[in-house]
Amino acid sequence: MSTLTYAEAGVIGLLQGVTELFPISSLGHAVLVPAIIGGSWGQDLDVSKAESPYLAFIVGLHVATATAMIIYFWRDWLRIVKGFFASIGHVIAPAPGTRRFQPQDTNQMLAWMIILATIPVGLAGLALEHAFRVYFSKPLLTASFLFVNGLILIAGERARRRHADMEAQEIAADLQAVSERQKAAVAAGAHGGGGRHSSGQRQMKQQHANLAVEADQRIVRRTGWLGAFLLGASQILALLPGISRDGTVMVAGMFRGLSRQDAARFSFLLSAPVILAAGVLKIPDLTGPLGAGIRGPILFGSLVSGIAAFFSLRFLVRYFSDPKRTLTPFAIYCLAVGLGAFIYLSVR
């Protein structure tokens, strides 16, 4: 008998795709929603059970979410991966006058920063994931952690306000630099001919690429090796259901002096390999006995999750590019839902 229906798979898949990227904790919602609905949902979707089929479902959702993130940032990942292999080539055959283990440009540096930042949460996940899930994935505790997540976001927003002027100046400088490059490209295109529509599309893609490069240069310059390690280590808190991985990295980044926009970008880039690795390591749960009889709902929920993650990421990138936008709405949501869920589950 199936222990996961298509309705359950669709709802949880949608929630996973949205909440994994929004700083409101996907795991927290995966625990709270079934507990609040109760009945068969509470029995089928209990993540704290040691042999729960829900674990196989969560694996599929994580792989789908990470895939959507990689697809969205494919140009950036292509650039970063090329930088990684170029750095390997430099180690094997360093250029004259350069140190063997010194990254040569922003892409190489960012690639190794992401690797370094992934190490602490990777080790902690291997050692503590089971214990954290079994002992802390209780509805009341999860509601409490979600409330704490709201407080973390508020603290990050207060830290950001101290750097608000710097953030506004960075955005203005980026737009000015991109505008100048576009004018130069338009002038060159006027001499070279070509369709106006295709030229406009190329200019827009080039604008996004230029903004991404500018952001990566700031991230590398202001974060450094120690900062990357610390930002990566902050993800360990997200092993607690209710604490957001992206939220903790954003807040830690802002405390390190990054603008909210750059902190969000680094958190998104950092999340993809972590989520994908966590999913890949648990593939045996999906292909083994835990996935027996529910692979159809798993596939359906994963598809929903991947689509939702892609559009959520597109929304958030635009949201955080506006200096007027804040983390406050997400903080209020976490505080309200965490407190409300705690009260409801306590008196039910």
PDB file of N, CA, C and O in Angstrom, residues 199-228:
ATOM      1  N   SER A 199      19.566  42.047 -31.175  1.00  0.00           N
ATOM      2  CA  SER A 199      20.575  42.866 -30.513  1.00  0.00           C
ATOM      3  C   SER A 199      20.127  43.239 -29.108  1.00  0.00           C
ATOM      4  O   SER A 199      20.915  43.232 -28.172  1.00  0.00           O
ATOM      5  N   GLY A 200      18.828  43.555 -28.945  1.00  0.00           N
ATOM      6  CA  GLY A 200      18.298  43.893 -27.631  1.00  0.00           C
ATOM      7  C   GLY A 200      18.371  42.727 -26.665  1.00  0.00           C
ATOM      8  O   GLY A 200      18.700  42.892 -25.485  1.00  0.00           O
ATOM      9  N   GLN A 201      18.087  41.519 -27.163  1.00  0.00           N
ATOM     10  CA  GLN A 201      18.187  40.336 -26.312  1.00  0.00           C
ATOM     11  C   GLN A 201      19.625  40.078 -25.889  1.00  0.00           C
ATOM     12  O   GLN A 201      19.894  39.736 -24.735  1.00  0.00           O
ATOM     13  N   ARG A 202      20.548  40.232 -26.836  1.00  0.00           N
ATOM     14  CA  ARG A 202      21.958  40.036 -26.493  1.00  0.00           C
ATOM     15  C   ARG A 202      22.418  41.045 -25.454  1.00  0.00           C
ATOM     16  O   ARG A 202      23.187  40.724 -24.555  1.00  0.00           O
ATOM     17  N   GLN A 203      21.944  42.282 -25.589  1.00  0.00           N
ATOM     18  CA  GLN A 203      22.328  43.312 -24.629  1.00  0.00           C
ATOM     19  C   GLN A 203      21.808  42.986 -23.237  1.00  0.00           C
ATOM     20  O   GLN A 203      22.515  43.178 -22.234  1.00  0.00           O
ATOM     21  N   MET A 204      20.579  42.475 -23.153  1.00  0.00           N
ATOM     22  CA  MET A 204      20.017  42.138 -21.848  1.00  0.00           C
ATOM     23  C   MET A 204      20.795  40.993 -21.199  1.00  0.00           C
ATOM     24  O   MET A 204      21.112  41.045 -20.004  1.00  0.00           O
ATOM     25  N   LYS A 205      21.114  39.950 -21.989  1.00  0.00           N
ATOM     26  CA  LYS A 205      21.889  38.837 -21.457  1.00  0.00           C
ATOM     27  C   LYS A 205      23.277  39.298 -21.021  1.00  0.00           C
ATOM     28  O   LYS A 205      23.785  38.876 -19.984  1.00  0.00           O
ATOM     29  N   GLN A 206      23.861  40.178 -21.825  1.00  0.00           N
ATOM     30  CA  GLN A 206      25.182  40.687 -21.480  1.00  0.00           C
ATOM     31  C   GLN A 206      25.129  41.542 -20.217  1.00  0.00           C
ATOM     32  O   GLN A 206      26.053  41.521 -19.393  1.00  0.00           O
ATOM     33  N   GLN A 207      24.028  42.290 -20.054  1.00  0.00           N
ATOM     34  CA  GLN A 207      23.861  43.093 -18.846  1.00  0.00           C
ATOM     35  C   GLN A 207      23.842  42.202 -17.612  1.00  0.00           C
ATOM     36  O   GLN A 207      24.517  42.478 -16.611  1.00  0.00           O
ATOM     37  N   HIS A 208      23.061  41.118 -17.663  1.00  0.00           N
ATOM     38  CA  HIS A 208      22.996  40.204 -16.532  1.00  0.00           C
ATOM     39  C   HIS A 208      24.359  39.578 -16.256  1.00  0.00           C
ATOM     40  O   HIS A 208      24.755  39.418 -15.096  1.00  0.00           O
ATOM     41  N   ALA A 209      25.064  39.217 -17.319  1.00  0.00           N
ATOM     42  CA  ALA A 209      26.392  38.620 -17.153  1.00  0.00           C
ATOM     43  C   ALA A 209      27.357  39.604 -16.516  1.00  0.00           C
ATOM     44  O   ALA A 209      28.139  39.240 -15.628  1.00  0.00           O
ATOM     45  N   ASN A 210      27.307  40.854 -16.952  1.00  0.00           N
ATOM     46  CA  ASN A 210      28.193  41.869 -16.390  1.00  0.00           C
ATOM     47  C   ASN A 210      27.897  42.125 -14.918  1.00  0.00           C
ATOM     48  O   ASN A 210      28.814  42.266 -14.097  1.00  0.00           O
ATOM     49  N   LEU A 211      26.608  42.182 -14.571  1.00  0.00           N
ATOM     50  CA  LEU A 211      26.230  42.393 -13.179  1.00  0.00           C
ATOM     51  C   LEU A 211      26.694  41.223 -12.315  1.00  0.00           C
ATOM     52  O   LEU A 211      27.129  41.407 -11.176  1.00  0.00           O
ATOM     53  N   ALA A 212      26.601  40.008 -12.849  1.00  0.00           N
ATOM     54  CA  ALA A 212      27.037  38.832 -12.102  1.00  0.00           C
ATOM     55  C   ALA A 212      28.537  38.870 -11.853  1.00  0.00           C
ATOM     56  O   ALA A 212      29.006  38.549 -10.755  1.00  0.00           O
ATOM     57  N   VAL A 213      29.298  39.269 -12.854  1.00  0.00           N
ATOM     58  CA  VAL A 213      30.751  39.352 -12.702  1.00  0.00           C
ATOM     59  C   VAL A 213      31.118  40.399 -11.662  1.00  0.00           C
ATOM     60  O   VAL A 213      31.995  40.181 -10.810  1.00  0.00           O
ATOM     61  N   GLU A 214      30.461  41.556 -11.720  1.00  0.00           N
ATOM     62  CA  GLU A 214      30.722  42.615 -10.736  1.00  0.00           C
ATOM     63  C   GLU A 214      30.428  42.108  -9.319  1.00  0.00           C
ATOM     64  O   GLU A 214      31.194  42.355  -8.380  1.00  0.00           O
ATOM     65  N   ALA A 215      29.314  41.390  -9.165  1.00  0.00           N
ATOM     66  CA  ALA A 215      28.950  40.866  -7.847  1.00  0.00           C
ATOM     67  C   ALA A 215      29.975  39.844  -7.360  1.00  0.00           C
ATOM     68  O   ALA A 215      30.372  39.857  -6.189  1.00  0.00           O
ATOM     69  N   ASP A 216      30.416  38.956  -8.250  1.00  0.00           N
ATOM     70  CA  ASP A 216      31.395  37.938  -7.853  1.00  0.00           C
ATOM     71  C   ASP A 216      32.719  38.565  -7.427  1.00  0.00           C
ATOM     72  O   ASP A 216      33.377  38.088  -6.494  1.00  0.00           O
ATOM     73  N   GLN A 217      33.111  39.618  -8.097  1.00  0.00           N
ATOM     74  CA  GLN A 217      34.346  40.301  -7.719  1.00  0.00           C
ATOM     75  C   GLN A 217      34.241  40.886  -6.316  1.00  0.00           C
ATOM     76  O   GLN A 217      35.191  40.801  -5.526  1.00  0.00           O
ATOM     77  N   ARG A 218      33.084  41.463  -5.992  1.00  0.00           N
ATOM     78  CA  ARG A 218      32.899  42.004  -4.641  1.00  0.00           C
ATOM     79  C   ARG A 218      32.882  40.887  -3.605  1.00  0.00           C
ATOM     80  O   ARG A 218      33.440  41.013  -2.510  1.00  0.00           O
ATOM     81  N   ILE A 219      32.193  39.772  -3.923  1.00  0.00           N
ATOM     82  CA  ILE A 219      32.118  38.646  -2.983  1.00  0.00           C
ATOM     83  C   ILE A 219      33.514  38.116  -2.671  1.00  0.00           C
ATOM     84  O   ILE A 219      33.862  37.884  -1.509  1.00  0.00           O
ATOM     85  N   VAL A 220      34.311  37.930  -3.694  1.00  0.00           N
ATOM     86  CA  VAL A 220      35.663  37.421  -3.508  1.00  0.00           C
ATOM     87  C   VAL A 220      36.508  38.399  -2.707  1.00  0.00           C
ATOM     88  O   VAL A 220      37.235  38.014  -1.778  1.00  0.00           O
ATOM     89  N   ARG A 221      36.405  39.678  -3.046  1.00  0.00           N
ATOM     90  CA  ARG A 221      37.237  40.694  -2.402  1.00  0.00           C
ATOM     91  C   ARG A 221      36.880  40.849  -0.924  1.00  0.00           C
ATOM     92  O   ARG A 221      37.769  41.009  -0.074  1.00  0.00           O
ATOM     93  N   ARG A 222      35.600  40.823  -0.586  1.00  0.00           N
ATOM     94  CA  ARG A 222      35.171  41.123   0.783  1.00  0.00           C
ATOM     95  C   ARG A 222      35.035  39.892   1.670  1.00  0.00           C
ATOM     96  O   ARG A 222      35.035  40.020   2.894  1.00  0.00           O
ATOM     97  N   THR A 223      34.898  38.725   1.070  1.00  0.00           N
ATOM     98  CA  THR A 223      34.690  37.523   1.875  1.00  0.00           C
ATOM     99  C   THR A 223      36.001  36.830   2.201  1.00  0.00           C
ATOM    100  O   THR A 223      36.300  36.575   3.375  1.00  0.00           O
ATOM    101  N   GLY A 224      36.789  36.523   1.191  1.00  0.00           N
ATOM    102  CA  GLY A 224      38.068  35.863   1.425  1.00  0.00           C
ATOM    103  C   GLY A 224      37.907  34.434   1.901  1.00  0.00           C
ATOM    104  O   GLY A 224      36.797  33.911   2.039  1.00  0.00           O
ATOM    105  N   TRP A 225      39.046  33.787   2.161  1.00  0.00           N
ATOM    106  CA  TRP A 225      39.026  32.381   2.550  1.00  0.00           C
ATOM    107  C   TRP A 225      38.338  32.163   3.895  1.00  0.00           C
ATOM    108  O   TRP A 225      37.477  31.274   4.025  1.00  0.00           O
ATOM    109  N   LEU A 226      38.697  32.953   4.885  1.00  0.00           N
ATOM    110  CA  LEU A 226      38.106  32.782   6.203  1.00  0.00           C
ATOM    111  C   LEU A 226      36.616  33.065   6.170  1.00  0.00           C
ATOM    112  O   LEU A 226      35.817  32.314   6.748  1.00  0.00           O
ATOM    113  N   GLY A 227      36.230  34.138   5.475  1.00  0.00           N
ATOM    114  CA  GLY A 227      34.816  34.475   5.388  1.00  0.00           C
ATOM    115  C   GLY A 227      34.022  33.378   4.698  1.00  0.00           C
ATOM    116  O   GLY A 227      32.902  33.048   5.121  1.00  0.00           O
ATOM    117  N   ALA A 228      34.570  32.806   3.630  1.00  0.00           N
ATOM    118  CA  ALA A 228      33.877  31.721   2.929  1.00  0.00           C
ATOM    119  C   ALA A 228      33.673  30.529   3.847  1.00  0.00           C
ATOM    120  O   ALA A 228      32.595  29.907   3.873  1.00  0.00           O
TER     121      ALA A 228
END
